[in-house]
GROMACS .gro file of C-alpha atoms in nm:
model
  394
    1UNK     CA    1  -1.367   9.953  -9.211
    2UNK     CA    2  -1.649   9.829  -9.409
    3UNK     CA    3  -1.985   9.936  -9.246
    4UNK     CA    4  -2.194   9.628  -9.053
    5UNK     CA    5  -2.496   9.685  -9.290
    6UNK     CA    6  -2.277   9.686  -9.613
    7UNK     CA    7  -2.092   9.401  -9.510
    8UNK     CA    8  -2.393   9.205  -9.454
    9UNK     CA    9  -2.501   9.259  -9.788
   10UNK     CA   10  -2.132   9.161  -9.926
   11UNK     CA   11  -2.109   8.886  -9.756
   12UNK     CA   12  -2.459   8.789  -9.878
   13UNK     CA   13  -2.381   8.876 -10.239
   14UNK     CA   14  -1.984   8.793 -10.274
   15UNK     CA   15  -2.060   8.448 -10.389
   16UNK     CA   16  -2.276   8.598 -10.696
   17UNK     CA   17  -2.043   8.837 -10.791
   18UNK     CA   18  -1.698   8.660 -10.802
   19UNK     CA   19  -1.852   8.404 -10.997
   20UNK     CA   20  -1.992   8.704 -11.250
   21UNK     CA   21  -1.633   8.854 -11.235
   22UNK     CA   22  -1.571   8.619 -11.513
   23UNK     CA   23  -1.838   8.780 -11.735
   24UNK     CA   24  -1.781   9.165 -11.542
   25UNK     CA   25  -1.475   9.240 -11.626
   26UNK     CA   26  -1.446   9.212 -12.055
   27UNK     CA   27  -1.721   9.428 -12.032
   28UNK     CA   28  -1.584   9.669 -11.797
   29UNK     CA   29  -1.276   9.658 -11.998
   30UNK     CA   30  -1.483   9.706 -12.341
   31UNK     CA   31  -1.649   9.993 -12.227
   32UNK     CA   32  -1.323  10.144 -12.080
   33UNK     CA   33  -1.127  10.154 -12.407
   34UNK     CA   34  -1.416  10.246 -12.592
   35UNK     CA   35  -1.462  10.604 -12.389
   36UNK     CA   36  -1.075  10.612 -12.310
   37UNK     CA   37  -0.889  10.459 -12.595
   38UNK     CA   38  -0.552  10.599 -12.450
   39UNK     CA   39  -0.549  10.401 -12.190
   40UNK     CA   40  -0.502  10.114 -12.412
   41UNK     CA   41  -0.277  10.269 -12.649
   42UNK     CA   42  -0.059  10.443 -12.369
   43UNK     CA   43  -0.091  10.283 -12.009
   44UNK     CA   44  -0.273   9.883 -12.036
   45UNK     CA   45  -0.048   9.667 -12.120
   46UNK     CA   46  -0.192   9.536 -12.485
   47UNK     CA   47  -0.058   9.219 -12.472
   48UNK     CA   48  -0.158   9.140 -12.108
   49UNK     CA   49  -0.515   9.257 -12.232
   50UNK     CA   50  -0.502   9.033 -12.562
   51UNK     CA   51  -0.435   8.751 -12.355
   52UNK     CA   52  -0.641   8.777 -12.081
   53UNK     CA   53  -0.430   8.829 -11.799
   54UNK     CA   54  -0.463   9.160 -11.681
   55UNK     CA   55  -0.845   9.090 -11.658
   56UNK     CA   56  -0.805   8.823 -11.440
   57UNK     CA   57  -0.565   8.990 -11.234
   58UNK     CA   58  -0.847   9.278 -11.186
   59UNK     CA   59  -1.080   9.021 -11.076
   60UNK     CA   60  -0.842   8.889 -10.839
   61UNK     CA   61  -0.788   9.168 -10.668
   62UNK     CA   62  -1.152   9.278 -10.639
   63UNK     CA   63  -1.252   8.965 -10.490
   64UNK     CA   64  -0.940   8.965 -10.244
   65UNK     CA   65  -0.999   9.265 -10.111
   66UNK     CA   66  -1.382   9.242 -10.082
   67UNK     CA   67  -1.312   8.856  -9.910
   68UNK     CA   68  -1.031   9.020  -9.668
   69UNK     CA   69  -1.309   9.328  -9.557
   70UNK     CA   70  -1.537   9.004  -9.436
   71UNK     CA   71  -1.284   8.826  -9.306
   72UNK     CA   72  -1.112   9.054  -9.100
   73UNK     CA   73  -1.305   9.395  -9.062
   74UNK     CA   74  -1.100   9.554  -8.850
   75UNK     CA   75  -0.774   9.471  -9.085
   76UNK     CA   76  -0.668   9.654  -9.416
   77UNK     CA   77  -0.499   9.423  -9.647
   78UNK     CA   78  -0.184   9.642  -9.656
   79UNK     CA   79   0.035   9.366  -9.804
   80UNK     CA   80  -0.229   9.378 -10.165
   81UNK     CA   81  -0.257   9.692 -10.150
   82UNK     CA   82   0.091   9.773 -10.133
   83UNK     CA   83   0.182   9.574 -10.444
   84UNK     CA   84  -0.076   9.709 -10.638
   85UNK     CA   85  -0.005  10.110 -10.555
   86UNK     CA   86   0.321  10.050 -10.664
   87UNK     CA   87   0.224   9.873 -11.010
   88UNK     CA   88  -0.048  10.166 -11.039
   89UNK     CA   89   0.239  10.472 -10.958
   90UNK     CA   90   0.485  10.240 -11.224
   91UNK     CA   91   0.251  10.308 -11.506
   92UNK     CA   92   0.154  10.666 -11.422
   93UNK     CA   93  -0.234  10.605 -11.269
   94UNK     CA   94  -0.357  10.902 -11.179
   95UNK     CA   95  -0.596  10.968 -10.874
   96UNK     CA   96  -0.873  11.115 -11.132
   97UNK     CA   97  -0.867  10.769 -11.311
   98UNK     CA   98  -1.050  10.572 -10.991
   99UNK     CA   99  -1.352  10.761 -11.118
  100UNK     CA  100  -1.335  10.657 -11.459
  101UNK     CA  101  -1.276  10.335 -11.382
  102UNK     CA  102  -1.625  10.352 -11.104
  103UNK     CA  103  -1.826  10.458 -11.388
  104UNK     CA  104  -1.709  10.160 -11.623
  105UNK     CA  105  -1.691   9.917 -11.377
  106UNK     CA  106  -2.016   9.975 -11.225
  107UNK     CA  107  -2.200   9.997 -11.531
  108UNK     CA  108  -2.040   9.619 -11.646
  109UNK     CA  109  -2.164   9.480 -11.281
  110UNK     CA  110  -2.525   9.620 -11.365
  111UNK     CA  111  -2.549   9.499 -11.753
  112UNK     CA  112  -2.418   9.150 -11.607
  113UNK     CA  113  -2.633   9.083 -11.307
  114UNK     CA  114  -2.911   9.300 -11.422
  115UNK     CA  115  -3.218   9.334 -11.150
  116UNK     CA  116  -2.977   9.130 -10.884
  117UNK     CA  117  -2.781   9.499 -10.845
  118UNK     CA  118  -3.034   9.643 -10.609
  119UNK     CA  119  -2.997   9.946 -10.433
  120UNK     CA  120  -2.870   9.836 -10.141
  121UNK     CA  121  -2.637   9.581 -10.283
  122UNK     CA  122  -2.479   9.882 -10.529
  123UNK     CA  123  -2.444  10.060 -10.241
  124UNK     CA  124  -2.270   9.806 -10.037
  125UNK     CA  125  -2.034   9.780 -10.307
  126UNK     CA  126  -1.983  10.120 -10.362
  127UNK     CA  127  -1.862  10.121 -10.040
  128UNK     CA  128  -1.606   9.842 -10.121
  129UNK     CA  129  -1.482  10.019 -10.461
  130UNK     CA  130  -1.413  10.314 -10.232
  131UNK     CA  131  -1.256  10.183  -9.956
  132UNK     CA  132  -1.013  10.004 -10.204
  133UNK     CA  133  -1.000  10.313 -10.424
  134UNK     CA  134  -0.860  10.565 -10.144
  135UNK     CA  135  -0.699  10.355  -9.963
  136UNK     CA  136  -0.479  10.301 -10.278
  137UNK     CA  137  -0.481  10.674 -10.368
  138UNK     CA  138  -0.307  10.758 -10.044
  139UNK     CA  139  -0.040  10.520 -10.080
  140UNK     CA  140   0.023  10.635 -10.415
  141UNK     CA  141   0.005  10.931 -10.350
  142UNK     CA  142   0.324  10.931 -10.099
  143UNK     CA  143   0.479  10.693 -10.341
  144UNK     CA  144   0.489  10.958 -10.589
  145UNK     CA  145   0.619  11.223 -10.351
  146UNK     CA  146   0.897  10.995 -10.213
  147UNK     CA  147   0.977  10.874 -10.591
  148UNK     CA  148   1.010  11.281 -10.682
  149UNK     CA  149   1.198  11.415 -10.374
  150UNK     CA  150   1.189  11.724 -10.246
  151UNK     CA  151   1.238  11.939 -10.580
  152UNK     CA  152   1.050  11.676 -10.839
  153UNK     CA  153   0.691  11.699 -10.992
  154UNK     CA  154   0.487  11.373 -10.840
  155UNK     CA  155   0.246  11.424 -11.119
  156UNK     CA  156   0.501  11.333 -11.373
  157UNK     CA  157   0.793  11.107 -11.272
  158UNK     CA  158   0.919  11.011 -11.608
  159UNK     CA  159   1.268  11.103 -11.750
  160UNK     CA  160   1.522  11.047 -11.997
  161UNK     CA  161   1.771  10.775 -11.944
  162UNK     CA  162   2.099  10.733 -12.205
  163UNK     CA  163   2.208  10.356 -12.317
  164UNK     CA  164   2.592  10.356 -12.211
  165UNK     CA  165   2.624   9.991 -12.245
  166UNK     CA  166   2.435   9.691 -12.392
  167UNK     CA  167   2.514   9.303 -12.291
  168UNK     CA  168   2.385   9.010 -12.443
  169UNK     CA  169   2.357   8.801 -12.100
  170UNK     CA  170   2.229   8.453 -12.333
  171UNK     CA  171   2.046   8.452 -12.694
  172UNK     CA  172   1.705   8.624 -12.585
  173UNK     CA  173   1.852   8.851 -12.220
  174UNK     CA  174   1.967   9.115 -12.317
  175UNK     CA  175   2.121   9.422 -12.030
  176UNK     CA  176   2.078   9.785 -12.060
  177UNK     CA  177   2.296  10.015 -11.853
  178UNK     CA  178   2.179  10.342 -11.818
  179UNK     CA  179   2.227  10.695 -11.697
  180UNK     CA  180   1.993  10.989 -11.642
  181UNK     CA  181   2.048  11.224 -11.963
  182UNK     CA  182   2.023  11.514 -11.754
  183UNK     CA  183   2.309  11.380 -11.567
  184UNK     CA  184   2.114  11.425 -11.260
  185UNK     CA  185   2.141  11.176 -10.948
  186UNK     CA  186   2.036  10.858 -11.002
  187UNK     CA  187   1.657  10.756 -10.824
  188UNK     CA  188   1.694  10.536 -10.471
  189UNK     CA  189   1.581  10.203 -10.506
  190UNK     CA  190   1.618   9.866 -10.283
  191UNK     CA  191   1.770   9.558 -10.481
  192UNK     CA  192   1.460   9.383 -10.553
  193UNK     CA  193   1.255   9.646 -10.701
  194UNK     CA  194   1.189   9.748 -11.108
  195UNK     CA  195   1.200  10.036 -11.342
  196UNK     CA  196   0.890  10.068 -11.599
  197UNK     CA  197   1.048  10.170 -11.933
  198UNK     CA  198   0.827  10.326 -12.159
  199UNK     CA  199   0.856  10.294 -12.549
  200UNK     CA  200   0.718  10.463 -12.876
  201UNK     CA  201   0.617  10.160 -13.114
  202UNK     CA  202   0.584  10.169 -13.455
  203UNK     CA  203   0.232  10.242 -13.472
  204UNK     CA  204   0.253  10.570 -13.222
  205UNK     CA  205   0.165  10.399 -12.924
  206UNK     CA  206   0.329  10.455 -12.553
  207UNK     CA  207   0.349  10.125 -12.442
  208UNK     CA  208   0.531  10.051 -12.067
  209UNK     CA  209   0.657   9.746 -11.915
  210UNK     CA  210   0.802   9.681 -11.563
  211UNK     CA  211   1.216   9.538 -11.591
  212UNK     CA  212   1.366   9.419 -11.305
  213UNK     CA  213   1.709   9.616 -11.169
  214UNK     CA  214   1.962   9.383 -11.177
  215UNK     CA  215   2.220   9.552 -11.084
  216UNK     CA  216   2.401   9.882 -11.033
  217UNK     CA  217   2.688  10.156 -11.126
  218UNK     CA  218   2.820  10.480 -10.992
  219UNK     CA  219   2.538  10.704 -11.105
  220UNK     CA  220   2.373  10.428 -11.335
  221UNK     CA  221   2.109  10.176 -11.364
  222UNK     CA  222   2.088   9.828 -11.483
  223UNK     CA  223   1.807   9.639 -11.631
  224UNK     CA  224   1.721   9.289 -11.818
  225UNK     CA  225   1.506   9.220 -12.079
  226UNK     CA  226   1.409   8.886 -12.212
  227UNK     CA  227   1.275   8.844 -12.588
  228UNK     CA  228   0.908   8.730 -12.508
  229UNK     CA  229   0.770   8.548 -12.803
  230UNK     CA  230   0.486   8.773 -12.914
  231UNK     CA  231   0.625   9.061 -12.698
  232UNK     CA  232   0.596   9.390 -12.854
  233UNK     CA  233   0.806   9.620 -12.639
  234UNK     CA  234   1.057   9.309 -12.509
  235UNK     CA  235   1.157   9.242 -12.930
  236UNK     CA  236   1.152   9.646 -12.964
  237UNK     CA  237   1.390   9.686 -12.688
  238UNK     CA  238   1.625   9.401 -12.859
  239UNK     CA  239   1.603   9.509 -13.202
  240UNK     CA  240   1.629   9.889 -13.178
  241UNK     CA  241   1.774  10.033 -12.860
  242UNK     CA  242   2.151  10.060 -12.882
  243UNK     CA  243   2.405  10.177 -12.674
  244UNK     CA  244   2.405  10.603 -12.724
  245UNK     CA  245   2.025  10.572 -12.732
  246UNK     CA  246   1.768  10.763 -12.506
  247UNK     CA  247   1.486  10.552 -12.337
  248UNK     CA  248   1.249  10.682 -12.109
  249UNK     CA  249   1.220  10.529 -11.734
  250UNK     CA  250   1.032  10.565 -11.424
  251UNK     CA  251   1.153  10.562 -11.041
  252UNK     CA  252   1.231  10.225 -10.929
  253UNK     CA  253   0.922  10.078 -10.755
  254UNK     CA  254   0.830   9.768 -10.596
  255UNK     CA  255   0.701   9.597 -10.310
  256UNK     CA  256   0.934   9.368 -10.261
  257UNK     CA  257   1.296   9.442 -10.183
  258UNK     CA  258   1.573   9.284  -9.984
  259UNK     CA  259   1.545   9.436  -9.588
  260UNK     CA  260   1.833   9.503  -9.392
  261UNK     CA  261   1.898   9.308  -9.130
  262UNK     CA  262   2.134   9.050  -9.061
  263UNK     CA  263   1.930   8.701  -9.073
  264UNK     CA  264   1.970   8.421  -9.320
  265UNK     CA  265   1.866   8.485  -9.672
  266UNK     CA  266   1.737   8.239  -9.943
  267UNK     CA  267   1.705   8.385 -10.273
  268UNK     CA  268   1.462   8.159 -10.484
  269UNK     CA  269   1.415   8.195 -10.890
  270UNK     CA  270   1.340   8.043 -11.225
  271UNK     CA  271   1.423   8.142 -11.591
  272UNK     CA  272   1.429   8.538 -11.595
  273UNK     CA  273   1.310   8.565 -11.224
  274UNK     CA  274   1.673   8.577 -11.114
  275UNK     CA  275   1.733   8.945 -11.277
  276UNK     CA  276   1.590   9.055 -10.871
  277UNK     CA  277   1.741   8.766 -10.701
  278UNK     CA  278   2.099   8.921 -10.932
  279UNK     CA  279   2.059   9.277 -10.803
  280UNK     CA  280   2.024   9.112 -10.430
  281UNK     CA  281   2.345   8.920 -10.424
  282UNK     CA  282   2.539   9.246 -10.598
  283UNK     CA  283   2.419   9.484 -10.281
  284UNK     CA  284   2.511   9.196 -10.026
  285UNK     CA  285   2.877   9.137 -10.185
  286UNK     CA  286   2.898   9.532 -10.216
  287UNK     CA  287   2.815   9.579  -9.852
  288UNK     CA  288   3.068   9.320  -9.747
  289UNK     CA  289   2.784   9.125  -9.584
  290UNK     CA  290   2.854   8.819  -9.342
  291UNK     CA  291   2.494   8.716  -9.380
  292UNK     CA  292   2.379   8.322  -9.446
  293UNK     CA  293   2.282   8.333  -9.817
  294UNK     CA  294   2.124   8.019 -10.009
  295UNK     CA  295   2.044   8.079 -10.387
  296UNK     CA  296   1.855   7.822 -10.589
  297UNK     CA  297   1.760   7.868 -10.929
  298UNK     CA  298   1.641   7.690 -11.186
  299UNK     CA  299   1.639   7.724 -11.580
  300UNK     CA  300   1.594   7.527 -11.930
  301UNK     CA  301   1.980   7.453 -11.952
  302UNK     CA  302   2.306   7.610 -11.906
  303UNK     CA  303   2.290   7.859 -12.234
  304UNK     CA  304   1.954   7.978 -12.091
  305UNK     CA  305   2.068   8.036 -11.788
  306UNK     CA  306   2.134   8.430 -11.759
  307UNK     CA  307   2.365   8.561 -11.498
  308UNK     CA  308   2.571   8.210 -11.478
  309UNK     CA  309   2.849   8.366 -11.438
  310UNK     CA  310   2.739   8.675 -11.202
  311UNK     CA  311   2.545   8.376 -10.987
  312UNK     CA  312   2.890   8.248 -10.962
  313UNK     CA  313   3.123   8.519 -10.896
  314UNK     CA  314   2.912   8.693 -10.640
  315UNK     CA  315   2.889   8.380 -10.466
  316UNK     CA  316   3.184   8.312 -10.420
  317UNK     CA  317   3.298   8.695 -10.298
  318UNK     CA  318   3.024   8.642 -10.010
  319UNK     CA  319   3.198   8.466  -9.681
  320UNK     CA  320   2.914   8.257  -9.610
  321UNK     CA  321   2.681   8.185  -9.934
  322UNK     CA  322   2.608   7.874 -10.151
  323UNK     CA  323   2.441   7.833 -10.503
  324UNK     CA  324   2.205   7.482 -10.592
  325UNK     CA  325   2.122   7.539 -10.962
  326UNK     CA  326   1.849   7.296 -11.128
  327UNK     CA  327   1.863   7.213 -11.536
  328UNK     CA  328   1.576   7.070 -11.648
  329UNK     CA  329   1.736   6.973 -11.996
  330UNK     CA  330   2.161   6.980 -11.862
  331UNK     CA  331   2.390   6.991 -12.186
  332UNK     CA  332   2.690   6.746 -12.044
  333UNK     CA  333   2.763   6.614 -11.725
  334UNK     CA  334   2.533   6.781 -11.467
  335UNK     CA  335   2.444   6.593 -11.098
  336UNK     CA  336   2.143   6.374 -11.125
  337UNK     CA  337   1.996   6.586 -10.788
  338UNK     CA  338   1.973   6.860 -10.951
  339UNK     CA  339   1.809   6.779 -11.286
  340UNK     CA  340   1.469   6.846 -11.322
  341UNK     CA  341   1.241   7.143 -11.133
  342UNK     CA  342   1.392   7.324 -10.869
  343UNK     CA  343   1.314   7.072 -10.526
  344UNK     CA  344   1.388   7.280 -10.199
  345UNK     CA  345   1.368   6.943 -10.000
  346UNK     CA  346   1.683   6.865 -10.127
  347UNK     CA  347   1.809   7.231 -10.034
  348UNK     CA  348   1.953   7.263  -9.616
  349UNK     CA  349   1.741   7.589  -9.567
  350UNK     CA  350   1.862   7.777  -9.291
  351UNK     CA  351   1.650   7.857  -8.974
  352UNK     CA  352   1.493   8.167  -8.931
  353UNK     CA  353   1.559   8.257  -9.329
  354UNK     CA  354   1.360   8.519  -9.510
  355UNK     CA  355   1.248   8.397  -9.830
  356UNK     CA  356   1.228   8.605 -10.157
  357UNK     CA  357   1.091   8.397 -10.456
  358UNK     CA  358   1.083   8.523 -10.801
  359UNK     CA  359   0.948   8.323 -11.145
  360UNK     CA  360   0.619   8.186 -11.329
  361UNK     CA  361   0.326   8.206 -11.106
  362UNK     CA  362   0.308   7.781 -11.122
  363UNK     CA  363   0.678   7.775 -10.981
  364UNK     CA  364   0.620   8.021 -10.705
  365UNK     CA  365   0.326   7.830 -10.608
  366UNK     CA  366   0.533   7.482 -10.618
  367UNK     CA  367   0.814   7.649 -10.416
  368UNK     CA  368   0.610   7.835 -10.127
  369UNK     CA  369   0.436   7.489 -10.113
  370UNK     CA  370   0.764   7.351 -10.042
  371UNK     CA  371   0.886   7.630  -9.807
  372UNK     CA  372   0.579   7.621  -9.587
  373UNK     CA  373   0.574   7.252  -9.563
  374UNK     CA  374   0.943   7.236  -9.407
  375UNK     CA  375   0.805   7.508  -9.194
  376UNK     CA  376   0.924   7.867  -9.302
  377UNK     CA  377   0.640   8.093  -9.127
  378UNK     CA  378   0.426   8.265  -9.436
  379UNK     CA  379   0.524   8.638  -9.307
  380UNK     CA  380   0.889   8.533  -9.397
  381UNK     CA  381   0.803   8.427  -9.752
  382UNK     CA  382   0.825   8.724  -9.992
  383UNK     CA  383   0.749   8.702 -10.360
  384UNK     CA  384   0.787   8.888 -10.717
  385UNK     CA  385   0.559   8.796 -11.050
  386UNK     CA  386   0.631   8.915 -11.380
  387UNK     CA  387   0.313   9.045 -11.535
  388UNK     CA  388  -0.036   9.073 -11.405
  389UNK     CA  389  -0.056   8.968 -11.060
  390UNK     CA  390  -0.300   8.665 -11.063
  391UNK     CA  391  -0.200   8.550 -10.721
  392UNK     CA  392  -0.329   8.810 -10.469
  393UNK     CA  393  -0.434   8.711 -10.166
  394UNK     CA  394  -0.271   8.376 -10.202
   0.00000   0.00000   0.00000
């Protein structure tokens, strides 16, 4: 992939510049919005930006993918790539945009390392922009074209979706079901996968955020929110979109997404990360599957605990499926093994099970730990972040 001369020269220089990513990237972003201001207003994230995250997140996956092109240079890192074509298609990146973001990038890189950028080592980067760059533009680009079917517009996969119901799942989880307004056919998406909803705030701006599905209905679509403290669009959504309502939403997307098959399953989530791990158990019990299914989740207490009672009923219509559910703070009686953070050592996984883990980025780290260490091969581990990605290449 990467040319033997170029990769000479990134290998030489990687060191250098992931330690300047730091310093690269609020520049890069500075100089973005500055030229672009509507990308701020109407596609970034602003509170991902305020705090820090989505920066990082760029830098991550820079650094991944440049690392991966040394490591193995006759690999593509489909598995990054994958998850980041499908944020990019979520929030309506366009191909055109890669350039933008060349010219903005590249300047930061040269105003931070200054007379270190020589022509040969922009050049050997260049190369690695690129190869990311179109690589990614392909697989968005038949993302888009499977998301719009044979008689949408790929270009612009947005539409209206009516509020028929609302449910207050605990104090801050709220559900929205929702139809197309057209009345048109409902898009195809795996349990797993999320809609990006996009929302007109106060001040004008188009802001979007990724909800997990979690769940469906004849010719509808179900998504949580949870009240983030700070969150713009999350306290929008709870304090102003009511059942009768339109909202606009894009195609499910989403790299990860329960397979077919008919192997053990272990479902793994914390807090809010269970909204996927939800949707999951509702397609098994729907299909009448006779699959092995272990869920373990863990939350604050029992009132925070959204989809208690789903976890519960779905488990039980499922021939062969058990539930461990950790409280770190149980109101009443709860079992002293399973107080505290979730602990899969205490949890019989079953042998050849495919793991999908969902939650903060410090709890999907504890549990893979976990899951590795009793021996659950890597390939078989599968996981969902909410927000900026900060863990690629992990």
């Amino acid at each position: 992939m990467l040319s033997a001369k170029n990769a000479e020269v990134v290998e030489a220089t990687l060191p250098v510049v992931g330690a300047a990513i730091g310093d690269i990237t609020p520049r890069f972003y500075d100089g973005l919005f500055a030229a672009h201001p509507e990308l701020l207003r109407d596609v970034f994230n602003r509170g991902n930006q305020a705090n820090g995250t989505q920066r990082q997140a760029l830098a991550g996956s820079i650094a991944a993918f440049a690392t991966a092109l040394i490591a193995h240079p006759d690999q593509r890192p489909d598995a990054m790539l994958a998850r980041i074509a499908h944020k990019h298609v979520s929030v309506g990146i366009s191909n055109d945009q890669y350039k933008v973001v060349h010219e903005h990038l590249f300047a930061a890189i040269v105003d931070v390392l200054g007379e270190a950028v020589t022509p040969e080592v922009a050049a050997a980067w260049d190369e690695v922009y690129w190869l990311m760059a179109n690589a990614l533009i392909a697989i968005e680009d038949r993302l888009r074209a499977e998301a719009a079917g044979p008689d949408g517009d790929p270009a612009d996969l947005w539409r209206p979706y009516t509020v028929v119901a609302r449910h207050q799942e605990t104090e801050d989880v709220t559900s929205y079901l929702v139809r197309p307004a057209d009345d048109g056919p409902v898009p195809a998406g795996r349990p797993g996968q999320y809609v990006s909803v996009r929302t007109e705030l106060p001040d004008g701006a188009h802001q979007i955020r990724q909800y997990s599905l979690s769940g469906t209905a004849a010719g509808a679509l179900r998504f949580s929110v949870k009240r983030e403290a700070g969150g713009e669009v999350s306290g929008h959504l709870h304090d102003h979109l009511r059942a009768g309502d339109t909202v606009e939403l894009a195609p499910p997307m989403g790299d990860i997404g329960l397979a077919d098959g008919d192997g053990p399953v272990l479902l793994v989530s914390a807090g809010i990360g269970n909204t996927p791990m939800t949707a999951m158990l509702a397609h098994l019990a729907d299909a009448g599957s006779t699959r092995t299914v272990v869920s373990v989740h863990g939350d604050r207490d029992q009132l925070a605990h959204a989809f208690r009672a789903d976890l519960a009923r779905l488990t039980a219509e499922l021939p062969d499926a058990t539930a461990h559910v950790f409280y770190e703070r149980p109101l009443g009686e709860w079992p002293a093994d399973r107080t505290g953070l979730v602990d899969l050592t205490t949890v019989d996984v079953p042998a050849g099970a495919t793991a999908y883990l969902c939650g903060p980025l410090p709890f999907l780290r504890a549990v893979r730990g976990q899951l590795l260490a009793a021996g659950v091969p890597a390939a078989d581990i599968h996981y969902e972040v909410f927000g900026p990605d900060l863990w690629l290449g992990a």
